């Protein structure tokens, strides 16, 4: 049976909150450590549903991965792989599916990937098209999962490849880069706005020949990767639920330590600050090639804003929670050119617009965005559903805490485990009146 959160309005958030490891970096660390020469230790790995799928996929091709000391993961990199015995299940994870299909194609491994209900509807042509143009044989059923790679030693036949992505996407960029890693070719990818660059940074750490110029990345394939230990920062996307909650719930004051603030991920901080949030970035430091900081957030009155295009890819996963901030802000928040949000774990524009409306907030939906007029969040008699989307579940929990009175019941919340397994305990310990049923 589906699990529910029941959240009572009120309370306040106080204290130091431990945010789990970054999901994007965790996927990439497992993949690169698996194919490098030597043993790599990964510290601070996110052990969530999505990441565990990537771990299982690498084990399925014969990579030996074991638990190290102090919660670290020890990955024994290898260059000899076996064909997986069974189709590979990647659950709810678009990152696992899109990156692994590129990686396995490049490694010349035949495999079939499939996912859960939500992932099975998400667009996959964006990765199968460029992979096929490169010369790989990758099939999908009408542009969605399952995806099938038929390996035919194509890697020797690859030519240099230039690809201009129609939409900025770190998943597509990373898929192509992983597929090109072992060929003796030059691959250049450009995108309209910069998307997250964890793959580029980590490729460099593991010894790949990769160069970045503006929004263009060039990889010269064929260089051997060497083992590298990875320290995974705390995930800014998971931290964003606490940032917004502390901003909109009166008398809150929280600190989150060692949160990744990579400039290709920090859109949420810029946008919330523009709305008037009281956020201080303290103790900024390096964490390998990434940058981390301690983030302190205190409640502050927010104002509606016009969201500029440049922030869309820098805050791509934070829009559901940003819409909650907008619902509590004074005036109108306006977002356009963001139809990508309709292709995430759920249609995040439609689902959030409808949920906020049920909670007494005026929203107008557009094909590529939304207008939200801030007001008073009120309880609804209806049970709201998370639509197989972890970020919808967590965003609506925060909205419920900010309601004027009453409580909210939210269904389908098991999906939260795909990125933030301890969300409900962490929120509860910080001051949210949340129970799991
Ligand atoms: C991710 C990239 C983003 C993001 C996803 C994680 C990644 O997707 O939405 O949650 O780890 O590369 P797109 O790059 O397709 O926008």
Short mmCIF file of C-alpha atoms and ligand atoms in Angstrom, two decimals:
data_model
loop_
_atom_site.label_atom_id
_atom_site.label_comp_id
_atom_site.label_asym_id
_atom_site.label_seq_id
_atom_site.Cartn_x
_atom_site.Cartn_y
_atom_site.Cartn_z
CA UNK A 1 0.00 0.00 0.00
CA UNK A 2 1.10 3.52 -0.75
CA UNK A 3 2.76 5.39 2.09
CA UNK A 4 1.50 8.77 3.28
CA UNK A 5 2.96 11.79 5.01
CA UNK A 6 0.67 13.68 7.34
CA UNK A 7 1.99 17.18 7.97
CA UNK A 8 0.52 19.59 10.48
CA UNK A 9 0.92 23.27 9.83
CA UNK A 10 3.08 25.37 12.10
CA UNK A 11 6.27 24.79 14.05
CA UNK A 12 9.59 26.29 13.12
CA UNK A 13 12.89 24.95 11.83
CA UNK A 14 15.97 25.31 13.99
CA UNK A 15 19.46 23.90 14.30
CA UNK A 16 22.02 22.11 12.22
CA UNK A 17 20.70 19.82 9.52
CA UNK A 18 22.65 17.01 7.90
CA UNK A 19 21.96 16.88 4.18
CA UNK A 20 22.83 13.62 2.39
CA UNK A 21 25.30 13.29 -0.47
CA UNK A 22 24.81 14.77 -3.92
CA UNK A 23 22.85 12.45 -6.19
CA UNK A 24 24.40 13.55 -9.49
CA UNK A 25 27.94 13.27 -8.16
CA UNK A 26 27.21 9.88 -6.52
CA UNK A 27 26.03 8.32 -9.82
CA UNK A 28 29.08 9.64 -11.67
CA UNK A 29 31.56 8.62 -8.96
CA UNK A 30 30.37 4.99 -9.09
CA UNK A 31 30.50 4.89 -12.88
CA UNK A 32 33.95 6.45 -13.28
CA UNK A 33 35.52 4.54 -10.37
CA UNK A 34 34.20 1.31 -11.91
CA UNK A 35 35.96 1.82 -15.24
CA UNK A 36 39.22 3.38 -13.97
CA UNK A 37 42.44 1.47 -13.38
CA UNK A 38 42.86 0.74 -9.67
CA UNK A 39 40.76 1.10 -6.55
CA UNK A 40 38.83 4.25 -5.71
CA UNK A 41 37.19 5.12 -2.41
CA UNK A 42 33.97 7.13 -2.41
CA UNK A 43 33.10 8.98 0.78
CA UNK A 44 29.76 10.58 1.52
CA UNK A 45 27.97 8.63 -1.23
CA UNK A 46 24.21 9.09 -1.34
CA UNK A 47 22.67 5.69 -0.68
CA UNK A 48 19.29 6.42 -2.20
CA UNK A 49 17.09 4.33 -4.48
CA UNK A 50 18.38 6.01 -7.65
CA UNK A 51 22.04 5.65 -6.77
CA UNK A 52 21.63 2.04 -5.64
CA UNK A 53 20.33 1.28 -9.15
CA UNK A 54 23.58 2.58 -10.66
CA UNK A 55 25.54 0.52 -8.14
CA UNK A 56 23.61 -2.62 -9.08
CA UNK A 57 24.10 -1.91 -12.80
CA UNK A 58 27.89 -1.72 -12.41
CA UNK A 59 27.89 -4.92 -10.38
CA UNK A 60 25.79 -6.57 -13.10
CA UNK A 61 28.64 -6.07 -15.59
CA UNK A 62 31.14 -7.57 -13.19
CA UNK A 63 32.57 -4.62 -11.24
CA UNK A 64 33.58 -5.59 -7.71
CA UNK A 65 32.28 -2.96 -5.27
CA UNK A 66 32.44 -3.41 -1.50
CA UNK A 67 31.76 -1.54 1.70
CA UNK A 68 34.94 0.15 2.94
CA UNK A 69 35.55 1.59 6.39
CA UNK A 70 33.56 4.48 7.93
CA UNK A 71 30.71 4.17 5.43
CA UNK A 72 32.97 4.59 2.40
CA UNK A 73 32.43 2.58 -0.75
CA UNK A 74 35.43 0.80 -2.23
CA UNK A 75 35.26 0.34 -5.98
CA UNK A 76 37.68 -2.01 -7.71
CA UNK A 77 37.95 -0.53 -11.18
CA UNK A 78 38.16 -3.01 -14.03
CA UNK A 79 38.57 -3.08 -17.80
CA UNK A 80 36.95 -6.45 -18.33
CA UNK A 81 33.18 -6.59 -18.32
CA UNK A 82 30.54 -9.24 -18.76
CA UNK A 83 27.17 -8.96 -20.48
CA UNK A 84 24.51 -8.53 -17.80
CA UNK A 85 22.53 -11.72 -17.26
CA UNK A 86 19.23 -9.87 -16.92
CA UNK A 87 17.69 -6.58 -18.05
CA UNK A 88 18.89 -3.71 -15.88
CA UNK A 89 16.27 -2.00 -13.72
CA UNK A 90 16.99 1.66 -12.96
CA UNK A 91 13.81 2.45 -11.03
CA UNK A 92 12.85 6.13 -11.04
CA UNK A 93 16.25 7.39 -12.19
CA UNK A 94 16.58 9.32 -15.44
CA UNK A 95 20.24 9.97 -14.63
CA UNK A 96 21.00 6.26 -14.25
CA UNK A 97 19.22 5.36 -17.48
CA UNK A 98 20.61 8.15 -19.65
CA UNK A 99 24.18 7.98 -18.37
CA UNK A 100 24.41 4.19 -18.24
CA UNK A 101 23.13 3.75 -21.78
CA UNK A 102 26.00 5.98 -22.99
CA UNK A 103 28.54 4.26 -20.79
CA UNK A 104 27.53 0.72 -21.77
CA UNK A 105 27.39 1.65 -25.46
CA UNK A 106 30.94 3.00 -25.19
CA UNK A 107 32.07 -0.13 -23.34
CA UNK A 108 30.53 -2.26 -26.09
CA UNK A 109 28.16 -4.06 -23.72
CA UNK A 110 24.77 -5.33 -24.94
CA UNK A 111 22.07 -4.57 -22.40
CA UNK A 112 18.44 -3.69 -21.87
CA UNK A 113 17.43 -0.92 -19.46
CA UNK A 114 13.98 -0.41 -18.01
CA UNK A 115 12.48 1.70 -15.24
CA UNK A 116 9.39 2.38 -13.15
CA UNK A 117 6.10 3.85 -14.35
CA UNK A 118 7.32 7.46 -14.26
CA UNK A 119 10.64 6.75 -16.02
CA UNK A 120 8.90 4.67 -18.69
CA UNK A 121 7.09 7.77 -19.96
CA UNK A 122 10.11 10.12 -20.04
CA UNK A 123 11.72 11.14 -23.35
CA UNK A 124 14.71 9.02 -24.37
CA UNK A 125 15.16 10.07 -28.01
CA UNK A 126 17.33 12.86 -26.69
CA UNK A 127 19.96 10.20 -25.89
CA UNK A 128 19.19 7.49 -28.45
CA UNK A 129 19.34 9.96 -31.40
CA UNK A 130 22.86 11.25 -30.74
CA UNK A 131 24.09 7.74 -29.82
CA UNK A 132 22.75 6.39 -33.13
CA UNK A 133 24.30 9.32 -35.02
CA UNK A 134 27.62 8.38 -33.45
CA UNK A 135 27.23 4.86 -34.85
CA UNK A 136 25.93 2.89 -31.87
CA UNK A 137 22.90 0.65 -32.16
CA UNK A 138 20.51 1.76 -29.43
CA UNK A 139 16.80 1.07 -29.70
CA UNK A 140 13.82 2.39 -27.80
CA UNK A 141 10.15 1.70 -28.06
CA UNK A 142 8.74 4.89 -29.58
CA UNK A 143 11.25 7.14 -27.90
CA UNK A 144 10.75 5.84 -24.37
CA UNK A 145 12.21 3.07 -22.21
CA UNK A 146 13.00 0.20 -22.35
CA UNK A 147 16.27 0.98 -24.14
CA UNK A 148 18.26 -1.76 -25.83
CA UNK A 149 21.94 -1.57 -26.77
CA UNK A 150 23.13 -4.04 -29.39
CA UNK A 151 26.89 -4.01 -29.16
CA UNK A 152 28.76 -4.66 -32.40
CA UNK A 153 32.26 -3.45 -31.68
CA UNK A 154 31.22 -0.10 -33.16
CA UNK A 155 33.75 1.71 -31.00
CA UNK A 156 36.51 1.09 -33.60
CA UNK A 157 34.35 2.62 -36.33
CA UNK A 158 33.46 5.88 -34.57
CA UNK A 159 34.34 9.21 -36.14
CA UNK A 160 34.78 12.62 -34.57
CA UNK A 161 31.39 13.84 -33.39
CA UNK A 162 30.02 17.37 -33.01
CA UNK A 163 26.68 17.80 -31.32
CA UNK A 164 24.74 20.92 -30.60
CA UNK A 165 22.10 20.12 -27.99
CA UNK A 166 18.72 21.74 -28.68
CA UNK A 167 17.99 21.86 -24.93
CA UNK A 168 20.57 22.18 -22.16
CA UNK A 169 20.85 18.83 -20.41
CA UNK A 170 23.63 17.44 -18.26
CA UNK A 171 22.20 13.95 -18.71
CA UNK A 172 22.42 14.11 -22.50
CA UNK A 173 25.86 15.76 -22.40
CA UNK A 174 27.12 13.12 -19.96
CA UNK A 175 25.65 10.26 -21.97
CA UNK A 176 27.56 11.35 -25.09
CA UNK A 177 30.77 11.99 -23.16
CA UNK A 178 30.64 8.55 -21.52
CA UNK A 179 29.97 6.91 -24.89
CA UNK A 180 33.00 8.70 -26.42
CA UNK A 181 35.43 8.01 -23.61
CA UNK A 182 37.01 4.89 -25.10
CA UNK A 183 37.11 5.82 -28.78
CA UNK A 184 40.15 7.43 -30.42
CA UNK A 185 38.02 10.39 -31.52
CA UNK A 186 37.28 13.98 -30.67
CA UNK A 187 33.78 14.78 -29.43
CA UNK A 188 32.47 18.33 -29.09
CA UNK A 189 29.15 19.15 -27.45
CA UNK A 190 27.58 22.56 -27.04
CA UNK A 191 24.44 23.63 -25.20
CA UNK A 192 22.35 26.84 -25.15
CA UNK A 193 22.83 27.44 -21.40
CA UNK A 194 25.35 25.75 -19.15
CA UNK A 195 23.98 22.66 -17.40
CA UNK A 196 25.59 21.02 -14.37
CA UNK A 197 29.26 20.20 -15.01
CA UNK A 198 29.99 17.37 -12.56
CA UNK A 199 30.87 14.98 -15.40
CA UNK A 200 33.42 17.39 -16.86
CA UNK A 201 35.04 18.00 -13.46
CA UNK A 202 35.15 14.32 -12.58
CA UNK A 203 36.47 13.26 -16.01
CA UNK A 204 39.41 15.59 -15.37
CA UNK A 205 39.95 14.12 -11.89
CA UNK A 206 40.12 10.61 -13.33
CA UNK A 207 42.58 11.69 -16.04
CA UNK A 208 40.44 12.13 -19.18
CA UNK A 209 41.47 14.68 -21.82
CA UNK A 210 38.55 17.09 -21.56
CA UNK A 211 38.42 20.82 -22.21
CA UNK A 212 35.67 23.30 -21.54
CA UNK A 213 35.22 26.64 -23.29
CA UNK A 214 32.06 28.56 -22.42
CA UNK A 215 29.10 26.27 -23.11
CA UNK A 216 31.19 23.89 -25.23
CA UNK A 217 32.94 20.72 -24.06
CA UNK A 218 35.54 18.79 -26.05
CA UNK A 219 36.70 15.30 -25.16
CA UNK A 220 39.58 13.53 -26.83
CA UNK A 221 38.85 9.87 -26.18
CA UNK A 222 41.15 6.93 -25.66
CA UNK A 223 43.01 8.09 -22.55
CA UNK A 224 43.17 5.58 -19.68
CA UNK A 225 41.29 6.60 -16.57
CA UNK A 226 43.12 6.22 -13.27
CA UNK A 227 41.53 5.54 -9.87
CA UNK A 228 40.65 8.62 -7.85
CA UNK A 229 39.07 8.99 -4.41
CA UNK A 230 35.89 11.06 -4.36
CA UNK A 231 34.41 13.12 -1.51
CA UNK A 232 30.74 13.66 -2.28
CA UNK A 233 29.40 17.05 -1.08
CA UNK A 234 25.91 17.37 0.42
CA UNK A 235 23.25 17.82 -2.24
CA UNK A 236 22.14 21.43 -2.83
CA UNK A 237 18.92 20.09 -4.37
CA UNK A 238 18.06 18.27 -1.13
CA UNK A 239 19.14 21.32 0.88
CA UNK A 240 16.74 23.49 -1.13
CA UNK A 241 13.69 22.08 0.70
CA UNK A 242 15.18 23.28 3.99
CA UNK A 243 16.27 26.61 2.46
CA UNK A 244 12.73 27.41 1.37
CA UNK A 245 11.12 26.02 4.52
CA UNK A 246 13.38 28.07 6.79
CA UNK A 247 12.73 31.18 4.66
CA UNK A 248 8.92 30.97 4.77
CA UNK A 249 8.33 29.55 8.27
CA UNK A 250 8.58 32.37 10.84
CA UNK A 251 11.28 32.22 13.49
CA UNK A 252 13.38 29.61 11.69
CA UNK A 253 17.17 29.54 11.71
CA UNK A 254 19.04 26.58 10.25
CA UNK A 255 22.53 25.70 9.12
CA UNK A 256 23.51 23.01 6.62
CA UNK A 257 27.17 22.07 6.43
CA UNK A 258 29.34 21.08 3.45
CA UNK A 259 26.69 21.70 0.83
CA UNK A 260 27.86 21.69 -2.80
CA UNK A 261 27.61 25.19 -4.28
CA UNK A 262 29.02 24.46 -7.75
CA UNK A 263 28.14 27.51 -9.90
CA UNK A 264 26.21 25.26 -12.31
CA UNK A 265 23.90 24.19 -9.45
CA UNK A 266 23.45 27.28 -7.29
CA UNK A 267 20.50 28.88 -9.12
CA UNK A 268 18.25 28.29 -6.12
CA UNK A 269 20.45 30.48 -3.90
CA UNK A 270 20.45 33.32 -6.45
CA UNK A 271 16.69 33.10 -6.99
CA UNK A 272 15.80 32.92 -3.29
CA UNK A 273 18.13 35.83 -2.52
CA UNK A 274 16.49 37.81 -5.30
CA UNK A 275 13.15 37.10 -3.60
CA UNK A 276 14.56 38.55 -0.37
CA UNK A 277 15.68 35.40 1.46
CA UNK A 278 18.18 35.70 4.28
CA UNK A 279 20.83 33.19 3.21
CA UNK A 280 24.46 33.36 4.22
CA UNK A 281 27.16 31.30 2.58
CA UNK A 282 29.86 30.62 5.14
CA UNK A 283 33.20 28.82 5.15
CA UNK A 284 33.45 28.36 1.39
CA UNK A 285 36.06 25.70 0.53
CA UNK A 286 37.13 23.08 -2.01
CA UNK A 287 35.94 19.51 -1.82
CA UNK A 288 38.05 17.90 -4.55
CA UNK A 289 37.06 19.70 -7.75
CA UNK A 290 33.74 20.79 -6.30
CA UNK A 291 33.11 23.77 -4.00
CA UNK A 292 31.19 23.44 -0.75
CA UNK A 293 30.01 25.86 1.93
CA UNK A 294 27.94 25.99 5.10
CA UNK A 295 24.59 27.56 4.36
CA UNK A 296 22.66 29.43 7.04
CA UNK A 297 19.05 30.41 6.38
CA UNK A 298 16.82 32.57 8.59
CA UNK A 299 13.19 33.43 7.95
CA UNK A 300 12.54 36.53 5.86
CA UNK A 301 9.63 38.03 3.94
CA UNK A 302 9.82 37.03 0.25
CA UNK A 303 8.73 38.90 -2.87
CA UNK A 304 7.61 37.47 -6.20
CA UNK A 305 10.13 37.66 -9.05
CA UNK A 306 10.49 37.21 -12.79
CA UNK A 307 12.77 34.18 -13.24
CA UNK A 308 15.42 34.89 -15.86
CA UNK A 309 16.23 32.21 -18.45
CA UNK A 310 19.85 31.85 -17.39
CA UNK A 311 18.73 30.39 -14.03
CA UNK A 312 16.55 27.63 -15.46
CA UNK A 313 19.25 25.03 -15.98
CA UNK A 314 21.09 26.18 -12.84
CA UNK A 315 18.01 25.43 -10.71
CA UNK A 316 16.38 22.80 -12.92
CA UNK A 317 15.41 20.45 -10.07
CA UNK A 318 14.44 23.18 -7.61
CA UNK A 319 11.33 24.56 -9.32
CA UNK A 320 8.72 22.59 -7.35
CA UNK A 321 10.09 23.97 -4.07
CA UNK A 322 10.65 27.40 -5.59
CA UNK A 323 6.94 27.43 -6.51
CA UNK A 324 6.19 26.91 -2.80
CA UNK A 325 8.39 29.92 -2.00
CA UNK A 326 6.47 31.87 -4.67
CA UNK A 327 3.16 30.80 -3.09
CA UNK A 328 4.28 32.44 0.17
CA UNK A 329 5.81 35.53 -1.42
CA UNK A 330 4.25 38.94 -1.88
CA UNK A 331 3.16 39.46 -5.48
CA UNK A 332 3.64 37.51 -8.66
CA UNK A 333 6.37 35.06 -9.65
CA UNK A 334 6.69 34.43 -13.36
CA UNK A 335 8.47 31.58 -15.13
CA UNK A 336 8.67 30.97 -18.91
CA UNK A 337 10.85 28.93 -21.30
CA UNK A 338 10.81 26.04 -18.88
CA UNK A 339 8.80 23.33 -20.66
CA UNK A 340 11.60 20.92 -19.65
CA UNK A 341 9.89 20.81 -16.25
CA UNK A 342 7.07 18.85 -17.87
CA UNK A 343 9.50 16.00 -18.70
CA UNK A 344 10.89 15.38 -15.23
CA UNK A 345 9.77 12.60 -12.84
CA UNK A 346 6.32 14.15 -13.28
CA UNK A 347 4.92 17.15 -15.17
CA UNK A 348 6.14 19.52 -12.49
CA UNK A 349 4.35 22.58 -13.90
CA UNK A 350 0.92 20.94 -14.01
CA UNK A 351 1.21 18.99 -10.76
CA UNK A 352 2.43 21.94 -8.71
CA UNK A 353 -0.05 24.36 -10.31
CA UNK A 354 -2.95 22.05 -9.43
CA UNK A 355 -1.73 21.25 -5.91
CA UNK A 356 -1.12 24.91 -5.02
CA UNK A 357 -4.54 25.84 -6.39
CA UNK A 358 -6.12 23.24 -4.11
CA UNK A 359 -4.24 24.95 -1.30
CA UNK A 360 -5.79 28.35 -2.11
CA UNK A 361 -3.01 29.82 -4.27
CA UNK A 362 -3.72 31.48 -7.63
CA UNK A 363 -1.67 29.91 -10.41
CA UNK A 364 -1.85 30.24 -14.19
CA UNK A 365 -0.28 27.51 -16.22
CA UNK A 366 1.45 28.14 -19.57
CA UNK A 367 2.85 25.55 -21.95
CA UNK A 368 6.36 26.61 -20.97
CA UNK A 369 5.88 28.01 -17.48
CA UNK A 370 3.65 29.33 -14.76
CA UNK A 371 2.54 32.48 -12.94
CA UNK A 372 2.05 32.18 -9.20
CA UNK A 373 0.47 34.90 -7.08
CA UNK A 374 1.56 34.65 -3.48
CA UNK A 375 -1.16 34.31 -0.86
CA UNK A 376 -2.18 32.22 2.12
CA UNK A 377 -1.68 28.47 1.93
CA UNK A 378 -4.74 26.69 3.33
CA UNK A 379 -5.48 23.01 3.97
CA UNK A 380 -7.53 20.94 1.54
CA UNK A 381 -9.77 17.99 2.39
CA UNK A 382 -8.33 16.06 -0.52
CA UNK A 383 -5.33 13.77 -0.22
CA UNK A 384 -2.66 15.20 -2.50
CA UNK A 385 -0.63 12.73 -4.55
CA UNK A 386 3.11 12.85 -5.19
CA UNK A 387 2.76 11.44 -8.75
CA UNK A 388 5.83 9.21 -8.40
CA UNK A 389 7.95 12.33 -7.96
CA UNK A 390 10.18 12.69 -4.91
CA UNK A 391 10.55 16.44 -5.32
CA UNK A 392 6.78 16.95 -5.48
CA UNK A 393 6.39 14.98 -2.22
CA UNK A 394 9.05 17.03 -0.44
CA UNK A 395 7.85 20.38 -1.83
CA UNK A 396 4.25 19.80 -0.79
CA UNK A 397 5.40 18.77 2.70
CA UNK A 398 7.03 22.19 3.03
CA UNK A 399 3.88 23.87 1.66
CA UNK A 400 1.82 22.02 4.30
CA UNK A 401 4.06 23.27 7.10
CA UNK A 402 3.49 26.83 5.85
CA UNK A 403 -0.34 26.51 5.85
CA UNK A 404 -2.31 28.91 8.00
CA UNK A 405 -3.91 26.05 9.94
CA UNK A 406 -4.86 22.38 9.76
CA UNK A 407 -3.00 19.46 8.26
CA UNK A 408 -2.34 17.87 4.89
CA UNK A 409 -2.21 14.24 3.81
CA UNK A 410 0.16 13.37 1.00
CA UNK A 411 0.18 9.98 -0.76
CA UNK A 412 2.84 8.09 -2.71
CA UNK A 413 5.67 9.42 -0.58
CA UNK A 414 7.87 6.29 -0.78
CA UNK A 415 9.34 7.92 -3.88
CA UNK A 416 11.21 10.33 -1.58
CA UNK A 417 13.72 7.50 -1.00
CA UNK A 418 14.99 7.91 -4.56
CA UNK A 419 16.95 11.03 -3.56
CA UNK A 420 16.52 11.73 0.19
CA UNK A 421 15.83 8.56 2.22
CA UNK A 422 15.83 10.36 5.61
CA UNK A 423 13.84 13.41 4.55
CA UNK A 424 10.97 12.88 6.95
CA UNK A 425 13.18 12.19 10.01
CA UNK A 426 15.47 15.11 9.19
CA UNK A 427 12.50 17.47 8.75
CA UNK A 428 10.87 16.11 11.90
CA UNK A 429 14.05 16.61 13.94
CA UNK A 430 14.37 20.16 12.61
CA UNK A 431 10.81 21.03 13.70
CA UNK A 432 8.28 19.97 11.06
CA UNK A 433 5.25 18.11 12.46
CA UNK A 434 5.43 15.28 9.96
CA UNK A 435 4.51 11.62 10.38
CA UNK A 436 4.90 8.70 7.99
CA UNK A 437 1.93 6.35 7.74
C1 LIG B 1 20.89 15.46 -13.69
C2 LIG B 1 20.58 16.39 -14.63
C3 LIG B 1 19.29 17.07 -14.70
C4 LIG B 1 18.45 16.88 -13.44
C5 LIG B 1 18.54 15.50 -12.91
C6 LIG B 1 19.96 15.11 -12.60
C7 LIG B 1 22.22 14.82 -13.74
O1 LIG B 1 18.57 16.57 -15.83
O2 LIG B 1 17.12 17.24 -13.68
O3 LIG B 1 17.78 15.38 -11.72
O4 LIG B 1 22.64 14.22 -12.73
O5 LIG B 1 22.86 14.91 -14.77
P1 LIG B 1 18.78 17.23 -17.27
O6 LIG B 1 20.22 17.33 -17.45
O7 LIG B 1 18.19 16.31 -18.27
O8 LIG B 1 18.09 18.54 -17.21
#
